[in-house]
Each structure stands twice: as C-alpha cells, then as structure tokens.
mmCIF file of C-alpha atoms and ligand atoms in Angstrom:
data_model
loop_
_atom_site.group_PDB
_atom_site.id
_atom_site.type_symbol
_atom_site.label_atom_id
_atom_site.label_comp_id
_atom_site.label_asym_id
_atom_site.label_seq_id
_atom_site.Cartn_x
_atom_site.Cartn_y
_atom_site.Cartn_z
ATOM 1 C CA UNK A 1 -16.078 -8.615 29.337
ATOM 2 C CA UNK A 2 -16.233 -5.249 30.167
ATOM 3 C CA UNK A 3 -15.396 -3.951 33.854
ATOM 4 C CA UNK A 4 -18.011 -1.831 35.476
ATOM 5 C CA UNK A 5 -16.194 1.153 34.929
ATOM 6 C CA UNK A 6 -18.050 1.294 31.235
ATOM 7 C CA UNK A 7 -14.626 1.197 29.436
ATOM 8 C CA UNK A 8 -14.983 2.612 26.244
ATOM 9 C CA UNK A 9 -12.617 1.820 22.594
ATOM 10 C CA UNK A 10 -12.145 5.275 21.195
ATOM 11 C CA UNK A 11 -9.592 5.077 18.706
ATOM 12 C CA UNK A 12 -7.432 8.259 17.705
ATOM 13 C CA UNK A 13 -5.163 9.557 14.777
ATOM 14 C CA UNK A 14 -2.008 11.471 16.806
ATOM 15 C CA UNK A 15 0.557 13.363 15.772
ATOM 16 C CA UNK A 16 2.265 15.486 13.012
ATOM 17 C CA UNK A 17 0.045 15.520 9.896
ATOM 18 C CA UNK A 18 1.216 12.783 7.414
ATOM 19 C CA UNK A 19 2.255 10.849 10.243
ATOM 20 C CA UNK A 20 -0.587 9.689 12.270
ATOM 21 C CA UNK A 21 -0.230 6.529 14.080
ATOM 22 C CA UNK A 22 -3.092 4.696 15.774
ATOM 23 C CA UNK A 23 -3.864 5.414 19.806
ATOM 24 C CA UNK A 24 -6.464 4.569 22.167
ATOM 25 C CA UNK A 25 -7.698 7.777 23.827
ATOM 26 C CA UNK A 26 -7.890 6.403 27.610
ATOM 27 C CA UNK A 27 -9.291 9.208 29.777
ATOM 28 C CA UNK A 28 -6.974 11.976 29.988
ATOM 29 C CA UNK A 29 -3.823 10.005 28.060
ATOM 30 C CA UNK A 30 -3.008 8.230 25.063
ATOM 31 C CA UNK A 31 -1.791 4.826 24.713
ATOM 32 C CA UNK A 32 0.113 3.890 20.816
ATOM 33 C CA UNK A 33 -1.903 0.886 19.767
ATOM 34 C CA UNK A 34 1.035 -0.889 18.709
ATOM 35 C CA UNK A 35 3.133 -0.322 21.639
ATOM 36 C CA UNK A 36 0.659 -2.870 23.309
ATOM 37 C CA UNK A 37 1.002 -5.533 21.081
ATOM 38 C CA UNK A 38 3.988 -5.165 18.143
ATOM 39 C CA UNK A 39 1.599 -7.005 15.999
ATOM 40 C CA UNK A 40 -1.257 -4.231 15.413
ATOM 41 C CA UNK A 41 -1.081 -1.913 12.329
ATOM 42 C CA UNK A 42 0.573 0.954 13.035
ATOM 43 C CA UNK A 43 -2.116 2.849 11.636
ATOM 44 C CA UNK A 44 -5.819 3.212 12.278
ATOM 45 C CA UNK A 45 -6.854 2.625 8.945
ATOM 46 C CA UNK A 46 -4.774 -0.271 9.110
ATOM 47 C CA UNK A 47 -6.130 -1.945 11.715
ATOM 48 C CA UNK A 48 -9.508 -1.819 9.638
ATOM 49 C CA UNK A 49 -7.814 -3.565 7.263
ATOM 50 C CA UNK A 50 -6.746 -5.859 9.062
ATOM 51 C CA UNK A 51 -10.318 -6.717 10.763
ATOM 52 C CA UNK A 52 -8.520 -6.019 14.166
ATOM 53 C CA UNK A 53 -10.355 -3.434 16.166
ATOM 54 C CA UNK A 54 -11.948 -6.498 18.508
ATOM 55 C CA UNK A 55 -8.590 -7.426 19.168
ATOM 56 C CA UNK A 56 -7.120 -4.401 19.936
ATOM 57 C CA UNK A 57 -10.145 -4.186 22.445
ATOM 58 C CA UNK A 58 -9.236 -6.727 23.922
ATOM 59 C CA UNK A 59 -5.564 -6.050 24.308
ATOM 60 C CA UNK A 60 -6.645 -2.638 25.462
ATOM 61 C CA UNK A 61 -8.830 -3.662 28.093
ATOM 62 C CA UNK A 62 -6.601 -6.607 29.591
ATOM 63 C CA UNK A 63 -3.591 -3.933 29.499
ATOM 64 C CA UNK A 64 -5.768 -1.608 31.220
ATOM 65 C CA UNK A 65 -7.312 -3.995 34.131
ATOM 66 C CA UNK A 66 -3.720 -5.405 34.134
ATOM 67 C CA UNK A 67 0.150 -3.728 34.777
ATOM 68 C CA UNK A 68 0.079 -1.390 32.442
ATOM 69 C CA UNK A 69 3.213 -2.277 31.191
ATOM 70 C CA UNK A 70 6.130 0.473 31.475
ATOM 71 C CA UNK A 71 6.991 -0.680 27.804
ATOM 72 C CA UNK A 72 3.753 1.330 26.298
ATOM 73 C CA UNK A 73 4.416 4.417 24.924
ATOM 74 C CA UNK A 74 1.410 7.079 26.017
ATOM 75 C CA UNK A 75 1.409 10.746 26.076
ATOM 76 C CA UNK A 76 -1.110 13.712 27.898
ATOM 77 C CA UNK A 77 -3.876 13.755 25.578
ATOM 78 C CA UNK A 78 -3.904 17.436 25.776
ATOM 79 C CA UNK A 79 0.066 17.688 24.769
ATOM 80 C CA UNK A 80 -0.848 15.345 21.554
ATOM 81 C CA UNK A 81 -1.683 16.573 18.092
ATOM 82 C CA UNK A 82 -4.873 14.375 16.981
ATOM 83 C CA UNK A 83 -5.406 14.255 13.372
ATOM 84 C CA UNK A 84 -8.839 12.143 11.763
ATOM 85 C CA UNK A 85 -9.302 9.701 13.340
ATOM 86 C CA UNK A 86 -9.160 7.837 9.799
ATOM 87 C CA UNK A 87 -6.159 10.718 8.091
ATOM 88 C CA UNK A 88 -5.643 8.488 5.005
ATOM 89 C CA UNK A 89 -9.189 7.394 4.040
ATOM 90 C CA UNK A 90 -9.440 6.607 0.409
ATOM 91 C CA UNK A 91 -12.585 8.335 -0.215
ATOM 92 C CA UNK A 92 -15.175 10.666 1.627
ATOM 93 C CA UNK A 93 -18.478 10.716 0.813
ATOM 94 C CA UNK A 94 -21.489 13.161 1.960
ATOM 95 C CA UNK A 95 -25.504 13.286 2.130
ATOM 96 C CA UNK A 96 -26.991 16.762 1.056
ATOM 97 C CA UNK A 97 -29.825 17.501 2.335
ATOM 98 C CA UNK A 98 -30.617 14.646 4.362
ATOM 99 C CA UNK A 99 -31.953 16.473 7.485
ATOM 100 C CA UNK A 100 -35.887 16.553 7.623
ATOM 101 C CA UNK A 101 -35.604 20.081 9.523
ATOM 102 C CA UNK A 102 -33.141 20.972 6.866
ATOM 103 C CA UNK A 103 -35.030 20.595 4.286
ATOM 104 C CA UNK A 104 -37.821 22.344 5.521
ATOM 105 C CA UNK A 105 -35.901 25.294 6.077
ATOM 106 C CA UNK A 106 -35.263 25.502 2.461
ATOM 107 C CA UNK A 107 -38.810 24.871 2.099
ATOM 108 C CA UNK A 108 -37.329 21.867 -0.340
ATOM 109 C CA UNK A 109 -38.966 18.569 -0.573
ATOM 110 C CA UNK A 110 -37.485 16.046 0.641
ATOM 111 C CA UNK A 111 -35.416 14.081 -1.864
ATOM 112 C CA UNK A 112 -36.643 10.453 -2.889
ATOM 113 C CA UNK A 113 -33.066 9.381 -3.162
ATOM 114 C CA UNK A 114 -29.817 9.980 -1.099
ATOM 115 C CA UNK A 115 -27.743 13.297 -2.657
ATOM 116 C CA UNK A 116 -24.441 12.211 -2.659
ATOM 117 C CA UNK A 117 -21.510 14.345 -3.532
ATOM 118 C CA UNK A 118 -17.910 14.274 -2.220
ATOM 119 C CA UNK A 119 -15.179 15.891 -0.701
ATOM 120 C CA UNK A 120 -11.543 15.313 -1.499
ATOM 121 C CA UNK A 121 -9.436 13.263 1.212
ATOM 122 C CA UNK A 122 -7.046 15.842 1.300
ATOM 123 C CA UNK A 123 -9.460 18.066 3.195
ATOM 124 C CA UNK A 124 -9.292 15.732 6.337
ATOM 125 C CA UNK A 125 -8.125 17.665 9.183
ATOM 126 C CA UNK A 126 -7.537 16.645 13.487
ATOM 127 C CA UNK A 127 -10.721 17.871 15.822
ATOM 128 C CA UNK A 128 -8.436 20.787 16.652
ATOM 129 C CA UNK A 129 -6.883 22.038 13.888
ATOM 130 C CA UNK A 130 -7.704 25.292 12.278
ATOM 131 C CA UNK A 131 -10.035 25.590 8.874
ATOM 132 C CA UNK A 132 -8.828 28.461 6.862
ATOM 133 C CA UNK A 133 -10.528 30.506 4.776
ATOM 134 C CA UNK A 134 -8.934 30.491 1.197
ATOM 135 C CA UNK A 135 -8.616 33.493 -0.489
ATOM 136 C CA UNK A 136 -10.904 32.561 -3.298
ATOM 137 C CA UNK A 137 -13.569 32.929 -1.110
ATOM 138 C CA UNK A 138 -14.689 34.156 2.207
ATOM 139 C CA UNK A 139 -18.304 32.960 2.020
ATOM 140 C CA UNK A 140 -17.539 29.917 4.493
ATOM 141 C CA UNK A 141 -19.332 27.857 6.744
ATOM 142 C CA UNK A 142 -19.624 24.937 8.854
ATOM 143 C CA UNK A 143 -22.155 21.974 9.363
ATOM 144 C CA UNK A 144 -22.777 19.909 12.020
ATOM 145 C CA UNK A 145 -23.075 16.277 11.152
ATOM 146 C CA UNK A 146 -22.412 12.534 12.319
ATOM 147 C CA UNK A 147 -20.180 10.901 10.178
ATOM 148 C CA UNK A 148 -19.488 7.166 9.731
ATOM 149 C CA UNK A 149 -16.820 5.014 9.344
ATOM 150 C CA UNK A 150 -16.325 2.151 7.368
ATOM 151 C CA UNK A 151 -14.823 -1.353 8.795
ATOM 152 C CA UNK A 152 -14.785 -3.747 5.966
ATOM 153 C CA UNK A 153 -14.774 -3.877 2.083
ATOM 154 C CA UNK A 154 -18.450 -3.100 1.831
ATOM 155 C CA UNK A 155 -20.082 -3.858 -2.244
ATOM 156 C CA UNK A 156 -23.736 -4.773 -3.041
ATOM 157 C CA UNK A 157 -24.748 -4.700 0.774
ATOM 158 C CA UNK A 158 -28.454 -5.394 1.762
ATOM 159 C CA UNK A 159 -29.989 -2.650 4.045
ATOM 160 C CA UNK A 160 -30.099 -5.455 7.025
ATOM 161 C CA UNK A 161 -26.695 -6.560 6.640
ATOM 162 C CA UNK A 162 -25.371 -2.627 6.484
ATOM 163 C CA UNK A 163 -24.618 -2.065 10.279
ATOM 164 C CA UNK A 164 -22.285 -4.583 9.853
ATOM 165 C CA UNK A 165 -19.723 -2.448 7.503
ATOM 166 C CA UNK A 166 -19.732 -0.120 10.333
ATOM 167 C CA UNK A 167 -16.397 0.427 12.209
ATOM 168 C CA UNK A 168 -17.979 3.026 14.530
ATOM 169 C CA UNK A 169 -18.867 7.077 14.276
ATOM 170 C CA UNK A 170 -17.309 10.066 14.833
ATOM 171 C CA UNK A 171 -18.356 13.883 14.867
ATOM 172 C CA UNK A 172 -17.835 15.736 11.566
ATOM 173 C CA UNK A 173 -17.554 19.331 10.275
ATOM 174 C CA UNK A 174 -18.208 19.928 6.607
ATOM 175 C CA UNK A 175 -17.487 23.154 5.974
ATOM 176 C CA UNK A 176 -18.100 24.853 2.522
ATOM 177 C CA UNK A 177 -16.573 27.637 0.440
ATOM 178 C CA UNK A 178 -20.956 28.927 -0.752
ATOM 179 C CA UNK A 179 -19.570 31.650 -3.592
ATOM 180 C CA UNK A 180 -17.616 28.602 -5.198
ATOM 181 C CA UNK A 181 -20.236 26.297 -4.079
ATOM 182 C CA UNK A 182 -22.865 27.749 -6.001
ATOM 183 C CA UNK A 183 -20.589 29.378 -8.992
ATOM 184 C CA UNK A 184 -19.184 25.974 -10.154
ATOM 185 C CA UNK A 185 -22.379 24.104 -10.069
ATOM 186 C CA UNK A 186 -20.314 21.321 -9.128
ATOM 187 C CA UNK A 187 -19.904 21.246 -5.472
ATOM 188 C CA UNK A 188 -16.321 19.209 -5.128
ATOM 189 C CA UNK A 189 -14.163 22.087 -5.365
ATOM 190 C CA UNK A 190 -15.803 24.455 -2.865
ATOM 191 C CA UNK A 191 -16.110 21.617 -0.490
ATOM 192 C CA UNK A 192 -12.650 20.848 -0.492
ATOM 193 C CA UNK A 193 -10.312 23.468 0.402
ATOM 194 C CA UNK A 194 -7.213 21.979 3.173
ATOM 195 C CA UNK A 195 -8.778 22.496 6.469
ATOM 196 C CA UNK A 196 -12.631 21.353 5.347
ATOM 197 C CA UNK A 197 -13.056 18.283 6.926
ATOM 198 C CA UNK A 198 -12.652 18.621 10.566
ATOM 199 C CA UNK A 199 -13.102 15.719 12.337
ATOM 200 C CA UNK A 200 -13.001 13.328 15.077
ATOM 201 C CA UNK A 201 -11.976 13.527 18.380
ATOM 202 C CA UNK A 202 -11.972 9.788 18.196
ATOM 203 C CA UNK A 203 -13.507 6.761 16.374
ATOM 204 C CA UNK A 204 -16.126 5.189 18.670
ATOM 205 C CA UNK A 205 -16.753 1.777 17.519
ATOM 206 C CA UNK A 206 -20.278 1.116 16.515
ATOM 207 C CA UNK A 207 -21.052 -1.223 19.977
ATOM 208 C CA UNK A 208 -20.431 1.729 22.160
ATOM 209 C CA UNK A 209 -23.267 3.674 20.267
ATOM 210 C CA UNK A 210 -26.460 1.765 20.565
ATOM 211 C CA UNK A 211 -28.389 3.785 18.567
ATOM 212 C CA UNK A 212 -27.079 6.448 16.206
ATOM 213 C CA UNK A 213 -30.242 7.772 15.457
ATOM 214 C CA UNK A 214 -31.192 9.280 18.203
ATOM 215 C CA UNK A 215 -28.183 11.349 19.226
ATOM 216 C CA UNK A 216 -28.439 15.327 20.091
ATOM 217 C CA UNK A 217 -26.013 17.202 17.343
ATOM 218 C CA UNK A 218 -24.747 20.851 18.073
ATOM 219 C CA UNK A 219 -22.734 23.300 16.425
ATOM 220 C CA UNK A 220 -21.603 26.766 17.889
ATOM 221 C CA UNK A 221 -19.802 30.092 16.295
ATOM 222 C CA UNK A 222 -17.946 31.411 19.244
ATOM 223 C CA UNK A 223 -21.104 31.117 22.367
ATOM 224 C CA UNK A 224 -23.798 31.459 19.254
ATOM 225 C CA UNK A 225 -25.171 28.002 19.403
ATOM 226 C CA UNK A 226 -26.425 27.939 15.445
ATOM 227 C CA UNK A 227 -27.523 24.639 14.974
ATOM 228 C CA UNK A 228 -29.168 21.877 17.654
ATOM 229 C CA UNK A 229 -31.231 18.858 16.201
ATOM 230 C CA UNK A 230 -31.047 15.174 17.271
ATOM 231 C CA UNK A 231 -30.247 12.031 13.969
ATOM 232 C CA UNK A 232 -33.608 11.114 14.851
ATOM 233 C CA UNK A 233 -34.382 13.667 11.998
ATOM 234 C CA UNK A 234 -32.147 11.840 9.341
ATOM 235 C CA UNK A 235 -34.098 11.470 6.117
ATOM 236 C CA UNK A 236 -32.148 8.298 4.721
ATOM 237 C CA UNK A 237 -31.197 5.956 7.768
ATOM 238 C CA UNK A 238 -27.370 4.882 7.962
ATOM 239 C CA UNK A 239 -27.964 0.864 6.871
ATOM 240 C CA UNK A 240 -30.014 2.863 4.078
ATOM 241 C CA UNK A 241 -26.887 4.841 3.189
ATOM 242 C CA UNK A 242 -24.623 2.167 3.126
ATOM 243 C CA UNK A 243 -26.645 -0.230 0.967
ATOM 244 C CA UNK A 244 -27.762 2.568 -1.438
ATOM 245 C CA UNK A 245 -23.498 3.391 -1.680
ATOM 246 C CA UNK A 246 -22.286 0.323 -1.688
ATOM 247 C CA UNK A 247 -24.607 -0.580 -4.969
ATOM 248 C CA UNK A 248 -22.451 1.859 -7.002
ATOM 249 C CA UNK A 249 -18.846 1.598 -5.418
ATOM 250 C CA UNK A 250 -16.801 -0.697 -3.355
ATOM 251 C CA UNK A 251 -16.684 0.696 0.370
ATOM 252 C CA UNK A 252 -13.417 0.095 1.665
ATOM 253 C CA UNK A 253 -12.555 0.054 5.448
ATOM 254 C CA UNK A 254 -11.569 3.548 6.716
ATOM 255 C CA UNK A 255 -14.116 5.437 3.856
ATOM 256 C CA UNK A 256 -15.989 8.409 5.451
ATOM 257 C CA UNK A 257 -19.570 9.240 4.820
ATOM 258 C CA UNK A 258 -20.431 12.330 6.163
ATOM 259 C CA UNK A 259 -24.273 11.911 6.799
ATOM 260 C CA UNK A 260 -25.712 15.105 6.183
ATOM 261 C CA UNK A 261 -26.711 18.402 8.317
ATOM 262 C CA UNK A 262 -30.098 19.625 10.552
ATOM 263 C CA UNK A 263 -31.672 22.863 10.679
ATOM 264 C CA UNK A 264 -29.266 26.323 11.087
ATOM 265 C CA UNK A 265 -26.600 26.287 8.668
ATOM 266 C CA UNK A 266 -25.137 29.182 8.259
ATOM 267 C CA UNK A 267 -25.535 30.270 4.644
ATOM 268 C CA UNK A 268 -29.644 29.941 5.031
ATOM 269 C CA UNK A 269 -29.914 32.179 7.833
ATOM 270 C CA UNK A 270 -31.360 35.605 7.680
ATOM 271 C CA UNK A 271 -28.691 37.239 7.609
ATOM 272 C CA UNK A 272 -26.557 34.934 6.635
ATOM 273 C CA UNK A 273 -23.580 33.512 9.051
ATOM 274 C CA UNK A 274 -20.055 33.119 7.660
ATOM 275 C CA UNK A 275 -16.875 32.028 9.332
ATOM 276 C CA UNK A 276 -14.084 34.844 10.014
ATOM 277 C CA UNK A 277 -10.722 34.787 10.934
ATOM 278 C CA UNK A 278 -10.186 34.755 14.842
ATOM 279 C CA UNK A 279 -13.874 32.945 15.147
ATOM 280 C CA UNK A 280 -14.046 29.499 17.181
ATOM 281 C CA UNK A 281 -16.627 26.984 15.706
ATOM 282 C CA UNK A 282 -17.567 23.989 17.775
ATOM 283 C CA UNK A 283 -19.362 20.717 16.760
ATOM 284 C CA UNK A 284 -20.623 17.895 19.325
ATOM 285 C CA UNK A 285 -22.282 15.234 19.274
ATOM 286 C CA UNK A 286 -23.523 13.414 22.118
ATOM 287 C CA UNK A 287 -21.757 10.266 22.994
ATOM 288 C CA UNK A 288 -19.163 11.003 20.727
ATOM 289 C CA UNK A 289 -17.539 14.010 21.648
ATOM 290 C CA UNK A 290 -16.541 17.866 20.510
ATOM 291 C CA UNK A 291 -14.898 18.946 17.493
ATOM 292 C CA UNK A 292 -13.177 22.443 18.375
ATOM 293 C CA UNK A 293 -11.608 24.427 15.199
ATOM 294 C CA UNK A 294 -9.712 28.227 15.072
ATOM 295 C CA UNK A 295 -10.950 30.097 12.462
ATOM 296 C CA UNK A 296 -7.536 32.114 10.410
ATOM 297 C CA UNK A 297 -7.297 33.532 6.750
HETATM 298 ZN ZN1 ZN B 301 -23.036 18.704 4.610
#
C-alpha cells in the first residue's frame, strides 16, 4: 500500500507547550492530523488510545497520493514548535545500565535483571528545546538512548507477544543532575529537573523500523562526538523490557521507556564532561532522526 516513494508515518507533538496537537511530519511541512479527518484525536497520545495510528496512515497516505485538500491545516516544519512526540505520557520509565559497552566502562557486571528507575513526566521536553541547568546543580549531562513508545494497555505481556505493545521509537536524551544523582541515593529527583527529557523529533511507528536493535546511536557536545555505539549492544532486548515491565505495572499507550545508554557518558570520562550554558548537545539515531538541545542556566 505504500507508493515507491518509501512514505514514511512520523508522528509529531507541535506547538506551544501544554498545547500540543498531533501532526504528521511530511518532508519539510506539517500536516494537523485532525484537519484530515475531524474524527482523529486531537492529540497524539490520543490517537494511541484510540488504536488509530493505522488509520491515520492510511488517511495520510491517500491525502498525500491524492488533492491534498486546501482544507488541511499544515505549517513549515522549521517555523513549528515540536514538543514530545508523546507531551502528556502518564509515566516514563528508564533502563540503567543496560548498555554492554556501558557497563564495561564502569568495569560493572552486567546486571541479571533490568534497573529500572524513572523520571517524572514533567521533564518531557520538544527535540529542540533548551535543557537548563538548575541551580542546585551544575554537574549535568546527557545520554544518548532509543526510547520506546507504548501503543496499547500493555499488563502481564509474554516476551513474544511484546513487539506488539509497541507504537513505534523515537530518539531520547536523559540527561542527569550527577551531584543530586549520587547525594540522594534515590535517582528520581536528579533525573527530573524541567528540560530533562528531550525528545523526539517524531514517533516512527514500529513497521518503519525493522529492527531496533541494530541501529547506530550518537551523541555530540558542540563538534565533540562523546558517545557512538549501535542497540545491537543492548543488554535486556526491548520485548524483554516490556514483558519484564508490564509484570509489575499496567503499560498504558503513550508510556515512555527510555532504554538505557552505550559507552561515553559524560560523568565517567576522564575528566569528566558536563553540560554548560551556551553548549549545543546533539543526539541521533539512525532511522529515526536528531535531537538538537541549547544548553542555558
Ligand atoms: Zn539513562
């Protein structure tokens, strides 16, 4: 069903933050999902909901072979604010230490289960926007990791049914305040400072990523590339993630989980790497895109 140009569903967050409403990033422009059919959510989280990303693929790709209807609203991707690509996602949930090459760098053992912890919601921010460095602490960092996004109400799944909660992947900074990190014991608060969730550019839906685990995975400071690994080096597999989740809490469609970081980061380098004010920090992944965030106090 798909013309030859390899037409691809990336699903964006866009404009103000708070107000995000659902778009389909179409090359250089993009198109509000419900301004091609008045019956689609409004919102991308609720068209996960509402089991409707197939549809709006669909719509999408007959409105794009077809007229293009003057009654779509679309702006220049480049004028549009993008938010996450999921901006109200009930929770958020991340893998430490779930990079072979990571751990070795800590010359840590792998684990022999998943290390979950999480990040507060709250800390979602656009592919563009800026991460700040709070006051509390100006030990900060950034890690480069694939995250994935939930489709349906996911409890109890078996490891071969888990690709199936999958809504589709998206690139995903998780950026730490270390002195807090470390001081609390607990890592919640240091991990969730506004601006510490970077994400997006889009939501690519799992069909247009044949295989997750074997992507290429970058992050940058400025033109330092600090980080460059492929998922191929994930510890705990994504079906294994879901499954091992989903046993303790319901996954609901839109959740994040933030699958963990290679080799590089900056608080284990010698010297360490921190973030400062006026910096540019830049995560990609291939297939999926470039995450591109301002550093300010
Ligand atoms: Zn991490």
């Amino acid at each position: 069903l798909r013309p030859s140009g390899g037409w691809k569903l990336r699903l964006v967050s866009y404009g103000e933050r708070g107000k995000e409403r659902a778009g389909l990033l179409l090359g250089e422009e993009i198109v509000d999902v419900s301004s091609i059919d008045g019956s689609f959510p409004s919102t991308v989280r609720g068209i996960l909901e509402a089991g409707r990303v197939a549809d709006v693929a669909s719509a999408a790709e007959a409105w794009e072979a077809g007229d293009r209807a003057s009654r779509t609203t679309s702006i220049a991707a480049r004028e549009a604010r993008l938010g996450a690509p999921v901006p109200d996602a009930s929770k958020v949930i991340c893998l430490g230490l779930n990079y072979a090459d990571h751990a070795r760098e800590q010359q840590k053992e792998p684990p022999a289960a998943p290390l979950l912890f999480a990040k507060a919601p709250s800390a979602l921010s656009g592919p563009h926007d800026e991460i700040a460095i709070p006051k509390q602490d100006e030990r900060v960092d950034c890690e480069a990791e694939l995250a994935v996004v939930i489709g349906r109400i996911s409890r109890n799944v078996a490891r071969g049914e888990a690709m199936n909660s999958v809504a589709g992947y998206m690139v995903f900074n998780d950026v730490s305040a270390r002195t807090i990190q470390r001081g609390d014991r607990q890592w919640f608060r240091g991990k969730s400072f506004d601006t510490f969730a970077p994400c997006g550019p889009a939501l690519v839906t799992r069909d247009e990523v044949p295989d997750p685990h074997s992507l290429a995975i970058a992050s940058y400071i400025n033109e330092m590339p600090l980080q460059s690994s492929r998922t191929s080096e994930l510890i705990f597999d994504i079906p294994y993630v879901i499954s091992y989740i989903s046993q303790a809490m319901t996954l609901l469609p839109g959740d994040v989980i933030a699958t963990g970081t290679p080799a590089g980061v900056g608080v284990f380098r010698d010297p360490p790497v921190f973030l400062k004010p006026g910096d540019t920090v830049t995560i990609e992944i291939e297939s999926l895109g470039r995450l591109v965030s301002r550093v300010v106090a």
